[in-house]
XYZ file of C-alpha atoms in Angstrom:
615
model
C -6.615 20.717 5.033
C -6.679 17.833 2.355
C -7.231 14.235 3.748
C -4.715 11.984 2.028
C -5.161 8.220 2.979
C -2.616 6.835 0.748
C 1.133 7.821 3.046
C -0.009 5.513 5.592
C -3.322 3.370 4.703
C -5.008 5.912 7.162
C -6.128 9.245 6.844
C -3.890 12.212 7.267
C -3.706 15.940 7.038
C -1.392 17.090 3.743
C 0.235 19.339 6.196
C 1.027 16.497 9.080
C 2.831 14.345 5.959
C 6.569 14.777 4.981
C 7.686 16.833 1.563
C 7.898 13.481 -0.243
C 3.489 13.573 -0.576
C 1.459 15.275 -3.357
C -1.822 15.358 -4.438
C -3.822 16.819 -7.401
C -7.304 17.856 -6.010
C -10.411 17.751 -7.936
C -10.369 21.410 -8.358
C -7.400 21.249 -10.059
C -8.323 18.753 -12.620
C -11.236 20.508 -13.715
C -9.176 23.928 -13.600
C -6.656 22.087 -15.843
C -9.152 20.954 -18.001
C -7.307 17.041 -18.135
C -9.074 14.570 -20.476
C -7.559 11.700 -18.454
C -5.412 10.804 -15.706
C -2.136 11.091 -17.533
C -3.298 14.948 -18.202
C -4.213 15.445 -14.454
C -0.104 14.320 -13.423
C 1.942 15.973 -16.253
C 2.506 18.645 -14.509
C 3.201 16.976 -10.923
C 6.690 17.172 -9.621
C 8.841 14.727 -9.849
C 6.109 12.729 -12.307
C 7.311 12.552 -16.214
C 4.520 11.606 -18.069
C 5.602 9.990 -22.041
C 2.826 10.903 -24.223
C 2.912 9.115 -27.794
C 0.044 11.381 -28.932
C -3.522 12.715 -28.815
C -6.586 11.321 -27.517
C -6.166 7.385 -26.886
C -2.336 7.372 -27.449
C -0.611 5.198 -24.617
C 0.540 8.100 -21.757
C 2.641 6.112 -19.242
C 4.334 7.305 -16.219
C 8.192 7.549 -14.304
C 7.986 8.948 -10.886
C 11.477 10.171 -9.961
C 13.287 7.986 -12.731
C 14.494 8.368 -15.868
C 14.828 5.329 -18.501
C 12.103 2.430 -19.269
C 10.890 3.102 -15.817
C 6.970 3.307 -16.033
C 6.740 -0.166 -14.479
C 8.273 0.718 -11.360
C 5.351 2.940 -10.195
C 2.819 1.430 -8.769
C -0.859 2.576 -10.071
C -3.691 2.062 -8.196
C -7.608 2.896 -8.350
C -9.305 3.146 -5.326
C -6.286 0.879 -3.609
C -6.747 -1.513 -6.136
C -3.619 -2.194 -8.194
C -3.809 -1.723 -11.883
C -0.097 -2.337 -13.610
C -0.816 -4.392 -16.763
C 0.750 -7.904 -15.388
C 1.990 -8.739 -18.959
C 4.014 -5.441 -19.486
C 4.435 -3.549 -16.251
C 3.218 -0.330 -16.602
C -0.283 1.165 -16.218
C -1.669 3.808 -19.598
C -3.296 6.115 -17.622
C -4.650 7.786 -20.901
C -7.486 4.868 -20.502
C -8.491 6.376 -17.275
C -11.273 9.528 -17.584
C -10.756 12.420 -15.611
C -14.653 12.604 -15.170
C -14.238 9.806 -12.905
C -11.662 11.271 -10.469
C -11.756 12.908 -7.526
C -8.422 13.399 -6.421
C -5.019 11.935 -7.005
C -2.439 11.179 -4.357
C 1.250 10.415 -4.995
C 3.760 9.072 -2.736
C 7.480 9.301 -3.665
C 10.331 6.716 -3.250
C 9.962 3.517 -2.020
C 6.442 2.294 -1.391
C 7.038 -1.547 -0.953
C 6.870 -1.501 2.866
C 2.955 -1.100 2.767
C 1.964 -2.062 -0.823
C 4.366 -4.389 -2.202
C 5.244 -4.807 -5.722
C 6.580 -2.378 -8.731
C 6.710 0.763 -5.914
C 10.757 1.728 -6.639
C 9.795 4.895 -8.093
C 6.408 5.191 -5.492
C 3.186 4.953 -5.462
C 0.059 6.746 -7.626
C -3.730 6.292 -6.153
C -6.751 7.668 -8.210
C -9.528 7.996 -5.889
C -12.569 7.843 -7.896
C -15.855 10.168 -6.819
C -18.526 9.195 -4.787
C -21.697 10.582 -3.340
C -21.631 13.753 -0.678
C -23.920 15.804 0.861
C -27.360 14.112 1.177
C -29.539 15.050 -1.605
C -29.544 14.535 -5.215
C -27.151 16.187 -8.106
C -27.057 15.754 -11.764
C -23.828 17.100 -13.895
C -23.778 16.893 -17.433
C -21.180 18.026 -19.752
C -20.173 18.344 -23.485
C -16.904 19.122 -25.500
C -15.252 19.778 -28.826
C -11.926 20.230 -29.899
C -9.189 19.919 -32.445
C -9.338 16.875 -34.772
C -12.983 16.406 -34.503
C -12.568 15.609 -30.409
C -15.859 15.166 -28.340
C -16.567 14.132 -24.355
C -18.971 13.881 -23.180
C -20.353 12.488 -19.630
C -23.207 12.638 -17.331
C -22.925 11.551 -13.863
C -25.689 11.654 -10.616
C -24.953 12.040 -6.933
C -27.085 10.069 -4.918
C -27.505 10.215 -0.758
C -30.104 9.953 1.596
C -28.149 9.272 4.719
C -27.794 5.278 4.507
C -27.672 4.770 0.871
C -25.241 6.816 -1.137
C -24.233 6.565 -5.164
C -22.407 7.651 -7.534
C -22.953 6.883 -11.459
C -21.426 7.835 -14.313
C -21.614 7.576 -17.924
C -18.682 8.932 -20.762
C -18.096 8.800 -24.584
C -15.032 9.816 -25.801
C -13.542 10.336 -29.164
C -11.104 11.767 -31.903
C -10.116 11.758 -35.764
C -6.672 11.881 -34.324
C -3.768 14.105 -35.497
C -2.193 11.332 -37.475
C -3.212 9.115 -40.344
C -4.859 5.876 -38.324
C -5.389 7.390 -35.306
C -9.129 7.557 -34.769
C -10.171 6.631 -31.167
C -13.418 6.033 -29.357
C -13.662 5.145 -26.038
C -17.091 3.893 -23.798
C -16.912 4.045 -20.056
C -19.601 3.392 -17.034
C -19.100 3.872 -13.352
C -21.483 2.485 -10.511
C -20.217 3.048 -6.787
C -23.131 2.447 -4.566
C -22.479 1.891 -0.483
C -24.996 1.440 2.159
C -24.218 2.336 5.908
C -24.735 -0.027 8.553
C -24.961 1.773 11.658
C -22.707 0.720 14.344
C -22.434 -2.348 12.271
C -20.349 -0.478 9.495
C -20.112 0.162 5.846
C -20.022 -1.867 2.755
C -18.872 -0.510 -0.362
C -19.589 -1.367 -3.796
C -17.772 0.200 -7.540
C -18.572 -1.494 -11.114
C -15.841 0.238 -13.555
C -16.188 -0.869 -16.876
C -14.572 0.858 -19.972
C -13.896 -0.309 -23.581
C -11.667 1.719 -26.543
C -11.220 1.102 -30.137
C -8.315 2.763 -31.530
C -6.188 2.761 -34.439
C -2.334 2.043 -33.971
C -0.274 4.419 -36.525
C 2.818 3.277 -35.595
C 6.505 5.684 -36.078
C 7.210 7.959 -37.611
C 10.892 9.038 -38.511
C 10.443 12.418 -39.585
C 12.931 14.998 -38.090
C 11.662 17.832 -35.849
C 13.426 20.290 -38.371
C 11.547 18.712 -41.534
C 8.348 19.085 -39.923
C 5.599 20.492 -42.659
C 2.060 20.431 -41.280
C 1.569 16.922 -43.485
C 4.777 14.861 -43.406
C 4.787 14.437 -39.748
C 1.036 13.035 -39.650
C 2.271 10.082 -41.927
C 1.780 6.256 -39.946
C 3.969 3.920 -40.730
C 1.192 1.400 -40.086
C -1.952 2.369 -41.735
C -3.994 -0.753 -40.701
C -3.307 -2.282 -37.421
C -6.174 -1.432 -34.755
C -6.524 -2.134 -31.135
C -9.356 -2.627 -29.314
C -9.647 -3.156 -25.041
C -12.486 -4.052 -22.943
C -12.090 -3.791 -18.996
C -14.322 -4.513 -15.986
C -13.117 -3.880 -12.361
C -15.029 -5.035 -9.654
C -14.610 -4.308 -5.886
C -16.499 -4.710 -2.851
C -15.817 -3.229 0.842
C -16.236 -3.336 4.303
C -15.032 -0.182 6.715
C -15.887 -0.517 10.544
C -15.007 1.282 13.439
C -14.975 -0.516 16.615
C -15.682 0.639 20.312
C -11.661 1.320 20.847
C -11.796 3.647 18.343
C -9.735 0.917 15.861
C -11.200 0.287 12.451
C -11.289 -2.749 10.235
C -11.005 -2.617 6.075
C -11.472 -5.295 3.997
C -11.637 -5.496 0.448
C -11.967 -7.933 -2.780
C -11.260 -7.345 -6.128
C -11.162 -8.309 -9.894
C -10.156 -7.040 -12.936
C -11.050 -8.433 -16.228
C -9.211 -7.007 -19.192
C -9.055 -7.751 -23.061
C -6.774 -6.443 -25.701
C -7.086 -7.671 -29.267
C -4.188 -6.092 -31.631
C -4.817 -6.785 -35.827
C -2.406 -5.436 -37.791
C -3.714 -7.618 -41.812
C -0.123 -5.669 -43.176
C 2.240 -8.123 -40.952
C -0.485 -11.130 -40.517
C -0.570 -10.221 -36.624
C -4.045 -11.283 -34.508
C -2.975 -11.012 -31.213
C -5.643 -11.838 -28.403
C -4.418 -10.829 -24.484
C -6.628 -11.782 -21.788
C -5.995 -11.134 -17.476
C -8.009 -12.045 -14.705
C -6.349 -10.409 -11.552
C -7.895 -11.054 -8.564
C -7.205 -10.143 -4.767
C -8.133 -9.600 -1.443
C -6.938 -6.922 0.904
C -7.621 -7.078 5.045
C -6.113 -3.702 7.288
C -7.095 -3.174 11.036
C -5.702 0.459 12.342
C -5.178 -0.180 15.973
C -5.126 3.665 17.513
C -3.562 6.242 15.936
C -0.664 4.831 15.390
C -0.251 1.348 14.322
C -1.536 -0.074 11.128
C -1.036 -4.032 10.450
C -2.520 -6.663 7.471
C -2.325 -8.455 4.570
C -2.785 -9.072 1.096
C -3.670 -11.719 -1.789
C -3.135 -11.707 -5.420
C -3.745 -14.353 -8.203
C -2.808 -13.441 -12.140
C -3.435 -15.110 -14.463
C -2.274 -14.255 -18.113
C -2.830 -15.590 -21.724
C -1.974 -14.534 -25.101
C -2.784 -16.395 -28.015
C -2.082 -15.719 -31.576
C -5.527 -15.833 -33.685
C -3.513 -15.901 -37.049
C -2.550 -19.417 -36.653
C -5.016 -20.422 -33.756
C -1.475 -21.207 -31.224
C -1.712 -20.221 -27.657
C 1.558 -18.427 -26.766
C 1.194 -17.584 -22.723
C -1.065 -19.368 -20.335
C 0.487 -18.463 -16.992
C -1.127 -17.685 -13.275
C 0.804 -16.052 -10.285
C 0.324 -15.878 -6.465
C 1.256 -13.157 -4.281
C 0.867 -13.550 -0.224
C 1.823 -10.585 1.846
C 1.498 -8.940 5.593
C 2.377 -5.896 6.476
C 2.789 -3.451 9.884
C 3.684 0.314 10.594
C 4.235 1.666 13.508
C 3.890 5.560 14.374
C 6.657 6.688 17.510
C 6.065 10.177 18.665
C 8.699 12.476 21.016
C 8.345 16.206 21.697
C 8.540 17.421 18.148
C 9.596 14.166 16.462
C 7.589 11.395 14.855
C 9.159 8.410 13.949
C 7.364 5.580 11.131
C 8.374 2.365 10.935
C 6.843 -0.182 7.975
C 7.670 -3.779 7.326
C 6.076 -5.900 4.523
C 6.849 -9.446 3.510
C 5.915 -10.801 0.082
C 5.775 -14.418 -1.119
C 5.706 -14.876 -4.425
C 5.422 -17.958 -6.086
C 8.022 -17.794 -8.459
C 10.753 -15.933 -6.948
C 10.274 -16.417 -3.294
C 10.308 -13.782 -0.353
C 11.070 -10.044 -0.578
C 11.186 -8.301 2.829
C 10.866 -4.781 2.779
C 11.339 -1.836 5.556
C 10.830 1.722 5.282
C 11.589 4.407 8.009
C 10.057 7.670 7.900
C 11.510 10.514 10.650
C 9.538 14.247 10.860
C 10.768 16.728 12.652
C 8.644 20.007 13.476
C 11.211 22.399 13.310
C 8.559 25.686 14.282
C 4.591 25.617 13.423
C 5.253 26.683 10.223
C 8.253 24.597 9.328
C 8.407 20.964 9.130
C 12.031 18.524 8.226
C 11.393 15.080 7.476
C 13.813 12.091 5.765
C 12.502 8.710 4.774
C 14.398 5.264 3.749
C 13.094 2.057 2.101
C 13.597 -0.764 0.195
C 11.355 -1.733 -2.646
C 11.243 -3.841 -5.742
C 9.877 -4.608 -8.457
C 8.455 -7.989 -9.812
C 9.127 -9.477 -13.368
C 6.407 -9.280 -15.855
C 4.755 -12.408 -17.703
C 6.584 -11.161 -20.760
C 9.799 -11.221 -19.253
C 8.996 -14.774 -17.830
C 7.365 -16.592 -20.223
C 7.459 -14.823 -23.664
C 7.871 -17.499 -26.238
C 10.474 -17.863 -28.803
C 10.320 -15.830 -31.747
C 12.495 -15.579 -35.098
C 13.708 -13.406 -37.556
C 15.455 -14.444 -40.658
C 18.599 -12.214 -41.837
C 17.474 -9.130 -43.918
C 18.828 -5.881 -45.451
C 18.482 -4.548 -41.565
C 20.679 -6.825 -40.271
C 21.358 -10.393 -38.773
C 18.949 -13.056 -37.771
C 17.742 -12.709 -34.368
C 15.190 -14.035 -31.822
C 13.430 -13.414 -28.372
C 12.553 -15.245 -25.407
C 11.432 -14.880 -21.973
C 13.807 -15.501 -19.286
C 11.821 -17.653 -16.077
C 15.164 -17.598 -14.156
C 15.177 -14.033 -13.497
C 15.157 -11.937 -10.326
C 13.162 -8.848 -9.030
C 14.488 -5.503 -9.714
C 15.074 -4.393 -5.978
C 16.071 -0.501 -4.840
C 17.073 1.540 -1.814
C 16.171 5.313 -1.963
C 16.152 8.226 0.338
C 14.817 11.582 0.239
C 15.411 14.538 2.511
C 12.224 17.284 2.465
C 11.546 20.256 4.275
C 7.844 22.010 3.842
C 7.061 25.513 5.344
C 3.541 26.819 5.701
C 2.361 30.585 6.285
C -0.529 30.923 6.825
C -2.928 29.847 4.508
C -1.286 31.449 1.249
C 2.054 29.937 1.164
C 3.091 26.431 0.857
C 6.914 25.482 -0.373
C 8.355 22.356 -0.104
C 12.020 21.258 -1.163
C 13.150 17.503 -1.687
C 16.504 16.089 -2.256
C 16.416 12.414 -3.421
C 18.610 9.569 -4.473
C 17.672 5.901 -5.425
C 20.156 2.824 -5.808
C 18.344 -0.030 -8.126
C 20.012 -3.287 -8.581
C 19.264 -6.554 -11.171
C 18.172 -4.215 -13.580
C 15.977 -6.401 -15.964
C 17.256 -5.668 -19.197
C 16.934 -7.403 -23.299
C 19.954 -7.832 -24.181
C 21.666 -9.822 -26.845
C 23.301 -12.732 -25.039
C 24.682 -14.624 -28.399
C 28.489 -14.720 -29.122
C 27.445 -15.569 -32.852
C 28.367 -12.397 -34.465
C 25.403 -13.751 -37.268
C 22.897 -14.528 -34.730
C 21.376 -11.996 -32.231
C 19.684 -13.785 -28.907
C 17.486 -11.515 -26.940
C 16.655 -12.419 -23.241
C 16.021 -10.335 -20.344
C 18.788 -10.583 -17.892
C 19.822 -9.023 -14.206
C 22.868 -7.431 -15.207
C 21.727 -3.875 -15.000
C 23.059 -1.204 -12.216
C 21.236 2.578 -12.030
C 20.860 5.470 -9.957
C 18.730 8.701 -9.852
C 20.003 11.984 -7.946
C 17.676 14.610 -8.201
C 15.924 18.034 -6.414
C 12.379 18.695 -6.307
C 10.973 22.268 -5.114
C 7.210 23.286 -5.269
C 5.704 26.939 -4.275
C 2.065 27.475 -4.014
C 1.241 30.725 -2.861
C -2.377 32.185 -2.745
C -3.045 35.417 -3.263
C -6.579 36.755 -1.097
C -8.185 33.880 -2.321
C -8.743 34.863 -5.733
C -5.021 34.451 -7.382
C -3.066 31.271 -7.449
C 0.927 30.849 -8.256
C 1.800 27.240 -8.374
C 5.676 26.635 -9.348
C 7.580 23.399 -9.602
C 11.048 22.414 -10.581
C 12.812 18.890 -11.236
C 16.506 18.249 -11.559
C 17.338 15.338 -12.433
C 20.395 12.558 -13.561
C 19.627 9.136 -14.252
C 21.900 7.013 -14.815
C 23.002 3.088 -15.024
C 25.392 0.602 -16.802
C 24.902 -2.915 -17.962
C 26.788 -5.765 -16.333
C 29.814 -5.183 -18.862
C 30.059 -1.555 -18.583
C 32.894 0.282 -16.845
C 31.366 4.099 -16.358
C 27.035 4.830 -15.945
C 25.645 6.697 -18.828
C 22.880 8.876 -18.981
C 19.515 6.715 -18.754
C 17.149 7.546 -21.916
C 14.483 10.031 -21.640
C 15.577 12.020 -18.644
C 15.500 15.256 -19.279
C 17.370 17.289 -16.875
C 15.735 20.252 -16.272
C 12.161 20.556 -15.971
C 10.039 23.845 -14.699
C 6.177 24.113 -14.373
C 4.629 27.078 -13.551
C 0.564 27.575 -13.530
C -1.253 31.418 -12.211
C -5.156 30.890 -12.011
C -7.693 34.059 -11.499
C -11.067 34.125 -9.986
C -13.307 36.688 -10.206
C -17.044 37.668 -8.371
C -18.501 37.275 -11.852
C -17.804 33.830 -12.134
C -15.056 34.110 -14.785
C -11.821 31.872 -14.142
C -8.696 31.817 -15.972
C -5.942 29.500 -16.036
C -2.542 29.968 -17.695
C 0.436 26.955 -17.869
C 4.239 27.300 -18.741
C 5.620 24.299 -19.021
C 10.192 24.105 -19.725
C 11.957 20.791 -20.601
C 15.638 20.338 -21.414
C 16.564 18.255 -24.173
C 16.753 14.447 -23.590
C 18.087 11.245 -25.521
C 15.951 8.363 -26.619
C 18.750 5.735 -25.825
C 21.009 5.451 -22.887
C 24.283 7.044 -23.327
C 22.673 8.787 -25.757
C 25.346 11.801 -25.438
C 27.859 9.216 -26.073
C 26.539 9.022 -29.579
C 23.962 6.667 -28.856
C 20.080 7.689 -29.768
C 18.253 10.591 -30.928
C 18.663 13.559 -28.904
C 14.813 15.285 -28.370
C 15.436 19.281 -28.179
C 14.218 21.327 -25.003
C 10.968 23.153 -25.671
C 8.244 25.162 -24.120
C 4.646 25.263 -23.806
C 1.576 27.486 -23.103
C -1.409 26.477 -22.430
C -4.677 28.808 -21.803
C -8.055 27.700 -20.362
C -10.893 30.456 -19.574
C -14.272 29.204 -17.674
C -17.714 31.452 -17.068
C -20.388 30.226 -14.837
C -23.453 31.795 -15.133
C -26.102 30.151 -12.992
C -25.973 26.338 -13.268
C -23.732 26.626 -16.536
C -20.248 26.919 -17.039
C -18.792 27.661 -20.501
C -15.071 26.976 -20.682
C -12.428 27.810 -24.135
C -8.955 26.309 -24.008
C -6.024 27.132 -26.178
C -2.864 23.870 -25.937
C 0.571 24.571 -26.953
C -0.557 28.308 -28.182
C 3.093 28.784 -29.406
C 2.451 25.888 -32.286
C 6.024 24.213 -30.873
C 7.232 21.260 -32.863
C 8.526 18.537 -29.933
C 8.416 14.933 -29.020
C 8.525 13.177 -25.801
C 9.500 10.153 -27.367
C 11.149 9.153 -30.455
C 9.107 8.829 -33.763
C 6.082 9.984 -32.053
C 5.425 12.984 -33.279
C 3.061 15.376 -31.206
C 0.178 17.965 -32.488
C 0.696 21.685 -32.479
C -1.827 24.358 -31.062
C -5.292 22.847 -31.448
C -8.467 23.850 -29.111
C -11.696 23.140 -27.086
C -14.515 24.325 -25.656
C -17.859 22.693 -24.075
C -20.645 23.387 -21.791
C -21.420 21.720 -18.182
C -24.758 22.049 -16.619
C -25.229 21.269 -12.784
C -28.239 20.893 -10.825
């Protein structure tokens, strides 16, 4: 019976949507015990989550992809779009799990209602907000491994009109590694205030800062690992620090024909300043990304608006005082889906058109067919187009040089302003069965087509002198096969299973065969049991399988490192007793040695435990 609102702007049943929708509830995230938002999707299928280390270590996301891929998945928070603009991708480890009430995930093409970077799909974090009326206060501490604390306090607020939701968090670790210390303030306010027949504006205040230190590589071999060699840094100085403040405000109405209205406005401010005294590098990032979003739902059936975006991006170097990137974009969109119902079939057509001021028009339609085979069993298929937009780095990164040395040539970079969107076609084909209320599978076969690949490549003929630029000339496709179980067992035992095959593959604009796309593994299984008892005790064990993957494309060509396969266990046991609840977790219990990307090594078993108090 979960609500998702994501699938179609407009809320749904999880049972009425096709096999291609997940969603991780709030249970689950405090079951799984998830520091962040990266934590609360590792073990999501079809999600691949690259995790450079502990506590403040950048955790970015692929949703049915293998290769550099994190920037074609869209990340929102609360609708609001949250891709860094200068990179791509979104680092979900700076996103607290205390804040989240649920997470909703649509896979495959998501352009047709949200636009930009949505080949892979599309992630929304719904943050918490007030419930029933009355007042509750949750407070909760933790310790862990590597001198870890969090700790957070938040208050629900309602009284009928007037609802809130506040919350404060401090966050921080030693770190495994040398230089790897990380602290991290955040503050939520999301106040709203009904106004009768008249509607309901919204307000949320997110602000969030982090100082970290940035270790670097480290080259060590999985099969020379000590206990003290792989903690080394090879940068034992640099440090990184980020302030953030999002900003929304809402309207919601419903009008006498049973049609609502949503309007939104937005801006996020964010800050990164990177120092790193060893290589004379002050780097100072700034973004101001503002928008405005309008939806009317006419009926049940037809949803229809539009969008605004502005960017701006700068980047100046503080070393020598030079400003580097001073760019602004504009993005103008509308939008329209259409819901067709006959008999058993429903049929969901989207079509979205986005300007953007660089590179013109994209026009993008989905179709989405379901088919209710019997109560309990449900076929759907989906198409769409989507794409994704070049970054400001790919666009306007200055030059840069490098002299020859004992590594090799001379060589520089630059950004590339003539460049195209990456655009895609993908498919999936899902069934879902339901019995009851203690069994839910779902199987999904899906295959994506991308084309003007943005890759750097060297595009000098001077075999002395390497030119990097990005460039269109790269092809790639992912094949894969999703299935999910979750069966309940008289409401006190929970099997959830998941399994992801994968191949990812592409070719540059030279290349006769595709070769395997870096960091796909090809096999992954996750497979969680959970216990509740009368006495308040709960229990939560994880499994967690993943085949061996390359860091380079073609990497079983020769090219790369190849990562080995390994396997987790995880173990997490709560007690409530009154308004308390005690909680002990053991992480990779086995101590396995493993990486899920190159030269970043990853802890072995380490621990937590903390208190929560609710009233």
């Amino acid at each position: 019976e979960e609500v998702v609102v994501t699938a179609g702007r407009t809320p749904l049943l999880l049972k009425d949507l096709p096999a291609n929708v997940s969603i991780v509830t709030s249970r689950e995230i405090e079951e799984s015990g998830a520091f962040n938002a990266a934590e609360a999707l590792d073990k999501v299928a079809g999600l691949n989550v690259g995790d450079k280390g502990t506590l403040g270590n950048e955790r970015t996301i692929r949703l049915r992809s293998g290769g550099n891929s994190s920037g074609q998945t869209l990340v929102m928070i609360d609708g609001m779009p949250v891709n860094n603009v200068s990179l791509g991708f979104s680092d979900l480890s700076a996103i607290p799990a205390s804040k989240i009430e649920r997470i909703e995930i649509i896979k495959g093409a998501g352009s047709s209602l949200y636009g930009a970077n949505a080949l892979g799909g599309v992630i929304n974090i719904i943050t918490k907000e007030a419930g029933e009326k009355g007042s509750k206060v949750n407070v909760k501490t933790g310790f862990g491994s590597f001198a870890t604390g969090n700790h957070n306090a938040s208050i629900n607020y309602s009284s009928g009109k007037f609802d809130l939701f506040a919350d404060i968090g401090r966050d921080y670790s030693a770190g495994w590694r040398l230089n790897n210390d990380y602290t991290n303030t955040s503050l939520m306010l999301k106040p709203s205030y009904s106004l009768g027949e008249k509607g309901k504006i919204g307000a949320k205040v997110y602000y969030f800062d982090d100082s970290l230190g940035v270790p670097g590589t480290n080259t060590t071999n999985i099969a020379d690992y000590d206990g003290v060699i792989e903690r080394a840094a090879s940068s034992l100085d640099a440090r990184q620090t980020d302030s953030n403040l999002y900003s929304q405000l809402s309207y919601e109405n419903t009008l006498k024909n049973d049609s609502t209205i949503k309007a939104s406005v937005y801006n996020r401010l964010e800050t990164r300043n990177y120092v790193s005294p060893s290589w004379g590098t002050d780097t100072l990032s700034e973004t101001v990304a503002s928008g405005m979003d309008i939806q009317a739902n006419i009926s049940d059936d037809t949803v229809m608006g539009g969008d605004f975006k502005w960017d701006i991006f700068r980047r100046t170097d503080q070393a020598t005082n030079t400003p580097e990137i001073n760019k602004g974009l504009i993005n103008v969109s509308l939008f329209l889906q259409k819901t067709f119902e006959y008999n058993r079939l429903n049929a969901t057509i989207g079509l979205r058109d986005d300007y953007h001021s660089i590179f013109g028009n994209q026009l993008n339609p989905s179709v989405l067919l379901e088919y209710e085979l019997s109560e309990a069993l449900e076929l759907s298929g989906n198409m769409g187009r989507a794409f994704r937009a070049p970054t400001f780095e790919d666009l306007y990164s200055p030059f840069v040089s490098y002299p020859v040395s004992a590594y090799g040539p001379a060589w520089n970079t630059q950004g590339n302003s003539g460049i195209l969107p990456e655009t895609a076609w993908s498919g999936d084909i899902g069934l879902k069965c339901f019995i009851k209320d203690s069994l839910l599978c779902k199987f999904s076969a899906y295959y994506s087509s991308i084309n003007n690949l943005i890759q750097w490549s060297d595009v000098s003929s001077d075999p002395a002198l390497q030119e990097y630029r990005p460039q269109n000339i790269g092809l790639a496709y992912n094949l894969g096969i999703e299935v999910e179980l979750k069966y309940i067992v008289a409401e006190r035992l929970t099997h959830r299973l998941n399994y992801i095959l994968l191949d990812s593959r592409g070719k540059g604009e030279f290349d006769t065969d595709f070769v395997l796309m870096n960091y796909s593994p090809a096999h992954r299984l996750n497979y969680n049991i959970g216990l509740s008892m009368e006495s308040g005790t709960r229990m939560m064990a994880n499994a967690k399988y993943v085949s061996s993957q390359w860091s380079a494309s073609g990497g079983s060509s020769g090219f790369g490192t190849e990562l080995p396969a390994y396997f987790l266990l995880n173990f997490r046991i709560t007690q409530k007793i009154s308004v308390y609840e005690a909680f002990v977790a053991i992480n990779n219990i086995l101590d396995t040695y493993y990486k899920t990307r190159n030269e970043f090594p990853l802890p072995g078993r380490y621990f937590s435990a903390g208190i929560s108090l609710r009233i």
